[in-house]
Short mmCIF file of C-alpha atoms and ligand atoms in Angstrom, two decimals:
data_model
loop_
_atom_site.label_atom_id
_atom_site.label_comp_id
_atom_site.label_asym_id
_atom_site.label_seq_id
_atom_site.Cartn_x
_atom_site.Cartn_y
_atom_site.Cartn_z
CA MET A 198 115.29 103.85 101.78
CA LYS A 199 116.57 107.37 101.17
CA ILE A 200 116.09 109.03 97.77
CA GLN A 201 119.21 111.19 98.18
CA ASN A 202 121.96 109.76 95.94
CA SER A 203 119.77 106.87 94.77
CA VAL A 204 119.83 105.58 91.19
CA VAL A 205 116.31 104.92 90.01
CA PHE A 206 114.75 103.05 87.08
CA VAL A 207 111.15 104.18 86.31
CA THR A 208 109.03 102.35 83.74
CA GLY A 209 106.54 104.41 81.72
CA ALA A 210 108.51 107.54 82.56
CA ASN A 211 107.60 109.68 79.54
CA ARG A 212 104.19 110.85 80.75
CA GLY A 213 101.59 110.68 83.51
CA LEU A 214 102.58 109.37 86.93
CA GLY A 215 105.92 108.04 85.64
CA LEU A 216 106.98 111.52 84.50
CA SER A 217 105.89 112.92 87.88
CA PHE A 218 107.99 110.29 89.66
CA THR A 219 110.98 111.25 87.51
CA GLN A 220 110.60 114.95 88.33
CA GLN A 221 110.04 114.33 92.05
CA LEU A 222 113.02 111.97 92.25
CA ILE A 223 115.34 114.65 90.87
CA ALA A 224 113.79 117.21 93.27
CA HIS A 225 114.36 114.80 96.20
CA GLY A 226 118.07 114.37 95.37
CA ALA A 227 118.29 111.16 93.31
CA SER A 228 121.67 111.15 91.62
CA LYS A 229 120.36 109.56 88.41
CA VAL A 230 116.98 108.56 87.00
CA TYR A 231 116.77 106.02 84.20
CA ALA A 232 113.57 106.99 82.42
CA GLY A 233 112.25 103.75 80.93
CA VAL A 234 110.35 104.59 77.73
CA ARG A 235 109.09 102.69 74.70
CA ASN A 236 110.05 105.47 72.28
CA PRO A 237 113.14 107.46 73.34
CA THR A 238 113.20 111.17 72.43
CA ALA A 239 115.61 114.00 73.21
CA THR A 240 115.44 114.79 76.94
CA GLU A 241 116.74 117.95 78.54
CA ILE A 242 116.18 117.07 82.21
CA PRO A 243 119.57 117.03 84.03
CA GLY A 244 120.16 113.70 85.76
CA VAL A 245 117.66 111.84 83.55
CA VAL A 246 118.85 109.18 81.12
CA GLN A 247 116.31 107.63 78.76
CA ILE A 248 116.42 103.86 78.37
CA LYS A 249 114.32 102.00 75.80
CA ILE A 250 112.07 99.37 77.39
CA ASP A 251 108.87 97.57 76.53
CA VAL A 252 107.94 95.67 79.68
CA THR A 253 106.07 93.00 77.68
CA ASP A 254 109.24 92.01 75.77
CA PRO A 255 111.73 89.89 77.78
CA ALA A 256 114.65 90.81 75.48
CA SER A 257 113.89 94.52 75.85
CA VAL A 258 113.68 94.21 79.65
CA ALA A 259 116.96 92.26 79.81
CA ALA A 260 118.72 94.84 77.60
CA ALA A 261 117.50 97.69 79.82
CA ALA A 262 118.68 95.94 83.00
CA GLU A 263 122.06 95.27 81.37
CA GLN A 264 122.55 99.03 80.84
CA CYS A 265 121.46 100.02 84.36
CA GLY A 266 123.58 97.93 86.73
CA ASP A 267 123.87 100.73 89.31
CA THR A 268 120.10 100.91 89.96
CA THR A 269 119.09 101.03 93.64
CA LEU A 270 115.34 101.73 93.25
CA LEU A 271 112.95 100.25 90.67
CA ILE A 272 109.54 101.85 90.10
CA ASN A 273 107.17 99.52 88.23
CA ASN A 274 104.84 102.23 86.98
CA ALA A 275 104.06 101.37 83.33
CA GLY A 276 100.45 100.37 82.95
CA THR A 277 97.53 100.36 80.61
CA ALA A 278 93.73 100.08 80.76
CA ASN A 279 90.80 99.30 78.50
CA LEU A 280 87.04 99.05 78.78
CA VAL A 281 84.65 96.16 78.20
CA THR A 282 80.89 96.43 77.79
CA SER A 283 80.23 94.12 80.74
CA THR A 284 81.57 90.95 82.35
CA LEU A 285 79.72 89.08 79.56
CA ASP A 286 81.58 90.94 76.79
CA PRO A 287 82.76 88.29 74.26
CA ASN A 288 86.04 90.23 73.95
CA LEU A 289 86.77 90.18 77.68
CA VAL A 290 89.32 87.36 77.55
CA GLU A 291 91.30 89.00 74.73
CA LYS A 292 91.16 92.42 76.42
CA ALA A 293 92.23 90.94 79.75
CA ARG A 294 95.16 89.14 78.09
CA GLN A 295 96.36 92.45 76.62
CA LEU A 296 96.31 94.14 80.03
CA PHE A 297 97.91 91.21 81.86
CA GLU A 298 100.88 91.35 79.45
CA THR A 299 101.78 94.85 80.70
CA ASN A 300 100.23 95.24 84.16
CA TYR A 301 101.09 91.79 85.54
CA TYR A 302 103.63 89.85 83.46
CA GLY A 303 105.45 93.10 82.64
CA VAL A 304 105.92 93.86 86.34
CA ILE A 305 107.16 90.33 86.96
CA LEU A 306 109.65 90.41 84.06
CA THR A 307 111.02 93.80 85.08
CA THR A 308 111.24 92.86 88.75
CA GLN A 309 113.04 89.60 88.00
CA ALA A 310 115.57 91.45 85.82
CA PHE A 311 116.28 94.17 88.40
CA ALA A 312 116.00 92.34 91.76
CA PRO A 313 119.53 90.86 91.49
CA ILE A 314 120.90 94.31 90.61
CA LEU A 315 119.24 95.86 93.67
CA ALA A 316 120.60 93.04 95.86
CA LYS A 317 124.11 93.53 94.49
CA ASN A 318 123.85 97.27 95.25
CA GLY A 319 122.87 96.75 98.89
CA GLY A 320 119.14 95.99 98.74
CA GLY A 321 117.42 99.19 97.74
CA ALA A 322 113.72 99.18 97.02
CA ILE A 323 110.91 98.46 94.57
CA ILE A 324 107.73 100.51 94.24
CA ASN A 325 104.83 98.79 92.48
CA VAL A 326 102.05 101.07 91.25
CA LEU A 327 98.75 99.40 92.14
CA SER A 328 95.31 100.99 92.52
CA ASP A 329 92.24 101.26 94.72
CA ALA A 330 90.77 98.98 92.00
CA THR A 331 92.88 96.21 93.54
CA TRP A 332 89.96 95.79 95.94
CA PHE A 333 86.85 96.43 93.84
CA SER A 334 85.74 95.81 90.31
CA ILE A 335 83.16 97.66 88.25
CA PRO A 336 82.01 95.65 85.22
CA ILE A 337 83.44 97.89 82.47
CA LEU A 338 86.85 97.96 84.15
CA SER A 339 86.87 94.35 85.32
CA PRO A 340 89.95 93.25 83.29
CA TYR A 341 91.95 96.21 84.65
CA SER A 342 90.90 95.49 88.25
CA ALA A 343 91.89 91.84 87.80
CA THR A 344 95.41 92.88 86.74
CA LYS A 345 95.80 95.12 89.78
CA SER A 346 94.53 92.40 92.15
CA ALA A 347 97.01 90.01 90.57
CA VAL A 348 99.96 92.37 90.83
CA TRP A 349 99.05 93.16 94.45
CA SER A 350 99.27 89.43 95.13
CA PHE A 351 102.65 89.26 93.38
CA THR A 352 103.82 92.30 95.36
CA ASN A 353 102.94 90.64 98.65
CA ALA A 354 104.86 87.46 97.82
CA LEU A 355 107.78 89.46 96.44
CA ARG A 356 108.06 91.49 99.66
CA ILE A 357 108.55 88.29 101.64
CA ASN A 358 111.12 86.90 99.18
CA LEU A 359 113.19 90.05 99.03
CA ARG A 360 113.44 90.64 102.79
CA ASP A 361 116.54 88.43 102.78
CA ASN A 362 118.05 90.80 100.17
CA HIS A 363 117.15 93.86 102.34
CA THR A 364 115.01 95.14 99.48
CA GLN A 365 112.06 97.26 100.64
CA VAL A 366 108.90 96.58 98.60
CA LEU A 367 106.24 99.32 98.63
CA GLY A 368 102.77 98.97 97.09
CA LEU A 369 101.14 102.25 96.01
CA HIS A 370 97.35 102.25 96.04
CA VAL A 371 95.57 105.29 94.64
CA GLY A 372 92.26 106.19 92.98
CA TYR A 373 91.85 108.27 89.83
CA LEU A 374 94.82 110.35 88.72
CA ASP A 375 94.77 113.29 86.34
CA THR A 376 96.62 111.49 83.51
CA ASP A 377 95.89 110.20 80.00
CA LEU A 378 94.86 106.80 81.38
CA SER A 379 91.71 108.26 82.97
CA LYS A 380 91.08 111.16 80.58
CA GLY A 381 87.46 110.10 79.98
CA VAL A 382 86.65 110.06 83.70
CA THR A 383 84.77 113.07 85.09
CA LEU A 384 85.15 112.13 88.79
CA PRO A 385 87.67 113.93 91.06
CA LYS A 386 91.28 113.00 90.27
CA SER A 387 94.54 113.42 92.20
CA ASP A 388 97.49 115.40 90.93
CA PRO A 389 100.12 112.80 89.95
CA SER A 390 102.97 115.03 91.22
CA ARG A 391 101.44 115.09 94.70
CA ILE A 392 100.96 111.30 94.65
CA ALA A 393 104.56 110.75 93.52
CA ALA A 394 105.87 113.01 96.31
CA LEU A 395 103.73 111.27 98.97
CA THR A 396 104.92 107.86 97.74
CA LEU A 397 108.59 108.82 97.94
CA GLU A 398 108.02 110.14 101.48
CA ALA A 399 106.39 106.83 102.42
CA LEU A 400 109.38 104.96 101.00
CA GLU A 401 111.77 107.11 103.03
CA ASN A 402 109.65 106.41 106.16
CA GLY A 403 110.15 102.67 105.65
CA GLN A 404 106.52 101.92 104.72
CA GLU A 405 105.59 98.79 102.77
CA GLU A 406 102.22 100.08 101.55
CA ILE A 407 100.65 103.49 100.96
CA MET A 408 97.01 104.47 100.51
CA ALA A 409 97.79 107.74 98.78
CA ASP A 410 94.32 109.30 98.60
CA ALA A 411 91.03 109.35 100.52
CA GLN A 412 89.36 106.94 98.09
CA SER A 413 91.98 104.19 98.48
CA GLN A 414 91.93 104.69 102.27
CA THR A 415 88.13 104.31 102.32
CA VAL A 416 88.17 101.20 100.14
CA LYS A 417 90.94 99.51 102.15
CA LYS A 418 89.32 100.31 105.52
CA SER A 419 85.98 98.90 104.37
CA LEU A 420 87.41 95.46 103.59
CA SER A 421 87.06 94.12 107.11
CA GLY A 422 83.77 95.91 107.83
CA ASP A 423 80.15 94.82 107.43
CA HIS A 424 79.78 96.83 104.21
CA PRO A 425 82.90 96.28 102.14
CA TYR A 426 83.14 98.77 99.30
CA TYR A 427 83.45 96.07 96.65
CA LEU A 428 79.82 94.93 97.21
CA ASN A 429 78.46 98.30 96.08
CA PRO A 430 81.18 100.36 94.44
CA THR A 431 80.10 103.86 93.41
CA ALA A 432 83.05 104.78 91.18
N1 NAP B 599 95.33 107.22 85.88
C1 NAP B 599 94.71 106.67 86.90
O1 NAP B 599 93.55 107.02 87.24
C2 NAP B 599 95.42 105.62 87.73
C3 NAP B 599 94.89 105.29 89.00
C4 NAP B 599 95.55 104.33 89.77
C5 NAP B 599 96.69 103.72 89.28
N2 NAP B 599 97.17 104.06 88.03
C6 NAP B 599 98.37 103.37 87.56
O2 NAP B 599 99.40 104.33 87.43
C7 NAP B 599 100.36 103.84 86.49
C8 NAP B 599 100.72 104.95 85.52
O3 NAP B 599 99.54 105.25 84.78
P1 NAP B 599 99.23 106.73 84.25
O4 NAP B 599 97.94 107.12 84.86
O5 NAP B 599 100.39 107.60 84.38
O6 NAP B 599 98.94 106.37 82.72
P2 NAP B 599 99.43 107.02 81.34
O7 NAP B 599 99.50 108.50 81.47
O8 NAP B 599 98.54 106.42 80.32
O9 NAP B 599 100.93 106.47 81.19
C9 NAP B 599 101.17 105.10 81.02
C10 NAP B 599 102.67 104.91 80.83
O10 NAP B 599 102.93 103.50 80.76
C11 NAP B 599 103.71 103.28 79.59
N3 NAP B 599 103.51 101.93 79.06
C12 NAP B 599 102.35 101.33 78.71
N4 NAP B 599 102.58 100.09 78.24
C13 NAP B 599 103.92 99.91 78.30
C14 NAP B 599 104.78 98.85 77.95
N5 NAP B 599 104.31 97.70 77.43
N6 NAP B 599 106.12 98.98 78.18
C15 NAP B 599 106.61 100.13 78.69
N7 NAP B 599 105.85 101.19 79.02
C16 NAP B 599 104.52 101.08 78.82
C17 NAP B 599 103.24 104.34 78.61
O11 NAP B 599 104.17 104.48 77.55
P3 NAP B 599 103.74 105.08 76.10
O12 NAP B 599 103.77 106.58 76.22
O13 NAP B 599 104.77 104.53 75.17
O14 NAP B 599 102.36 104.56 75.79
C18 NAP B 599 103.18 105.54 79.54
O15 NAP B 599 104.46 106.06 79.76
C19 NAP B 599 99.73 102.60 85.83
O16 NAP B 599 100.27 101.44 86.43
C20 NAP B 599 98.26 102.74 86.18
O17 NAP B 599 97.60 101.50 86.20
C21 NAP B 599 96.57 105.00 87.26
#
């Protein structure tokens, strides 16, 4: 799919990777970007229209889709994370439920609302923001990893379903990004603008998956080897 003249809906567009996607989309020639945000504010970016959306609220998602019937590309970017003390943390179930509402059910709700719009507009594309943590789980981040594994699974089934609609489905896998979500992490992080630009290039090249940094490439490659990364993750 080409970005030039596309109409894009980005969830979680007010900061972090979502804001980088919005800026890169305008730079790559998108004709309009619907910036999906929970709390609309005044925006000065030409071509960007803020739309209120909370991806955990079906009525909010439906109202957003209703206003954006010309969308040709959906970017399911909104996400959240939390920490547990270990896999035996008594709060793990509650913390996992909180993350699943946004990172898994939120992606499903938003996709189901927008897929018919994309089909009506010729097919278009969906980008789902996943993670290298799709394929490994460290104890303190185990609820987050579970959500990304789950949404990877959904993405793979969705891709098959939407082929008949000519909708391209691209999964973005990436390690740590320099955003609020990982502000406590001292390990190397990628620039979200660079990752957004690489992802849009991959979409334009017709790809269905992108490993956008060295870490996600290493993790993915190891899966079929004798020493898969998930047995001894270092991050
Ligand atoms: N940061 C990393 O290291 C990293 C690595 C790999 C993948 N990712 C993924 O990249 C995506 C973007 O994360 P980020 O790093 O840019 O994080 P971020 O800076 O914390 O931004 C998260 C965005 O998601 C929005 N959001 C959260 N819950 C929402 C909800 N229920 N409805 C609508 N919007 C909601 C936030 O809105 P508010 O401003 O209203 O809170 C914010 O705009 C996520 O899917 C994340 O899992 C991040």
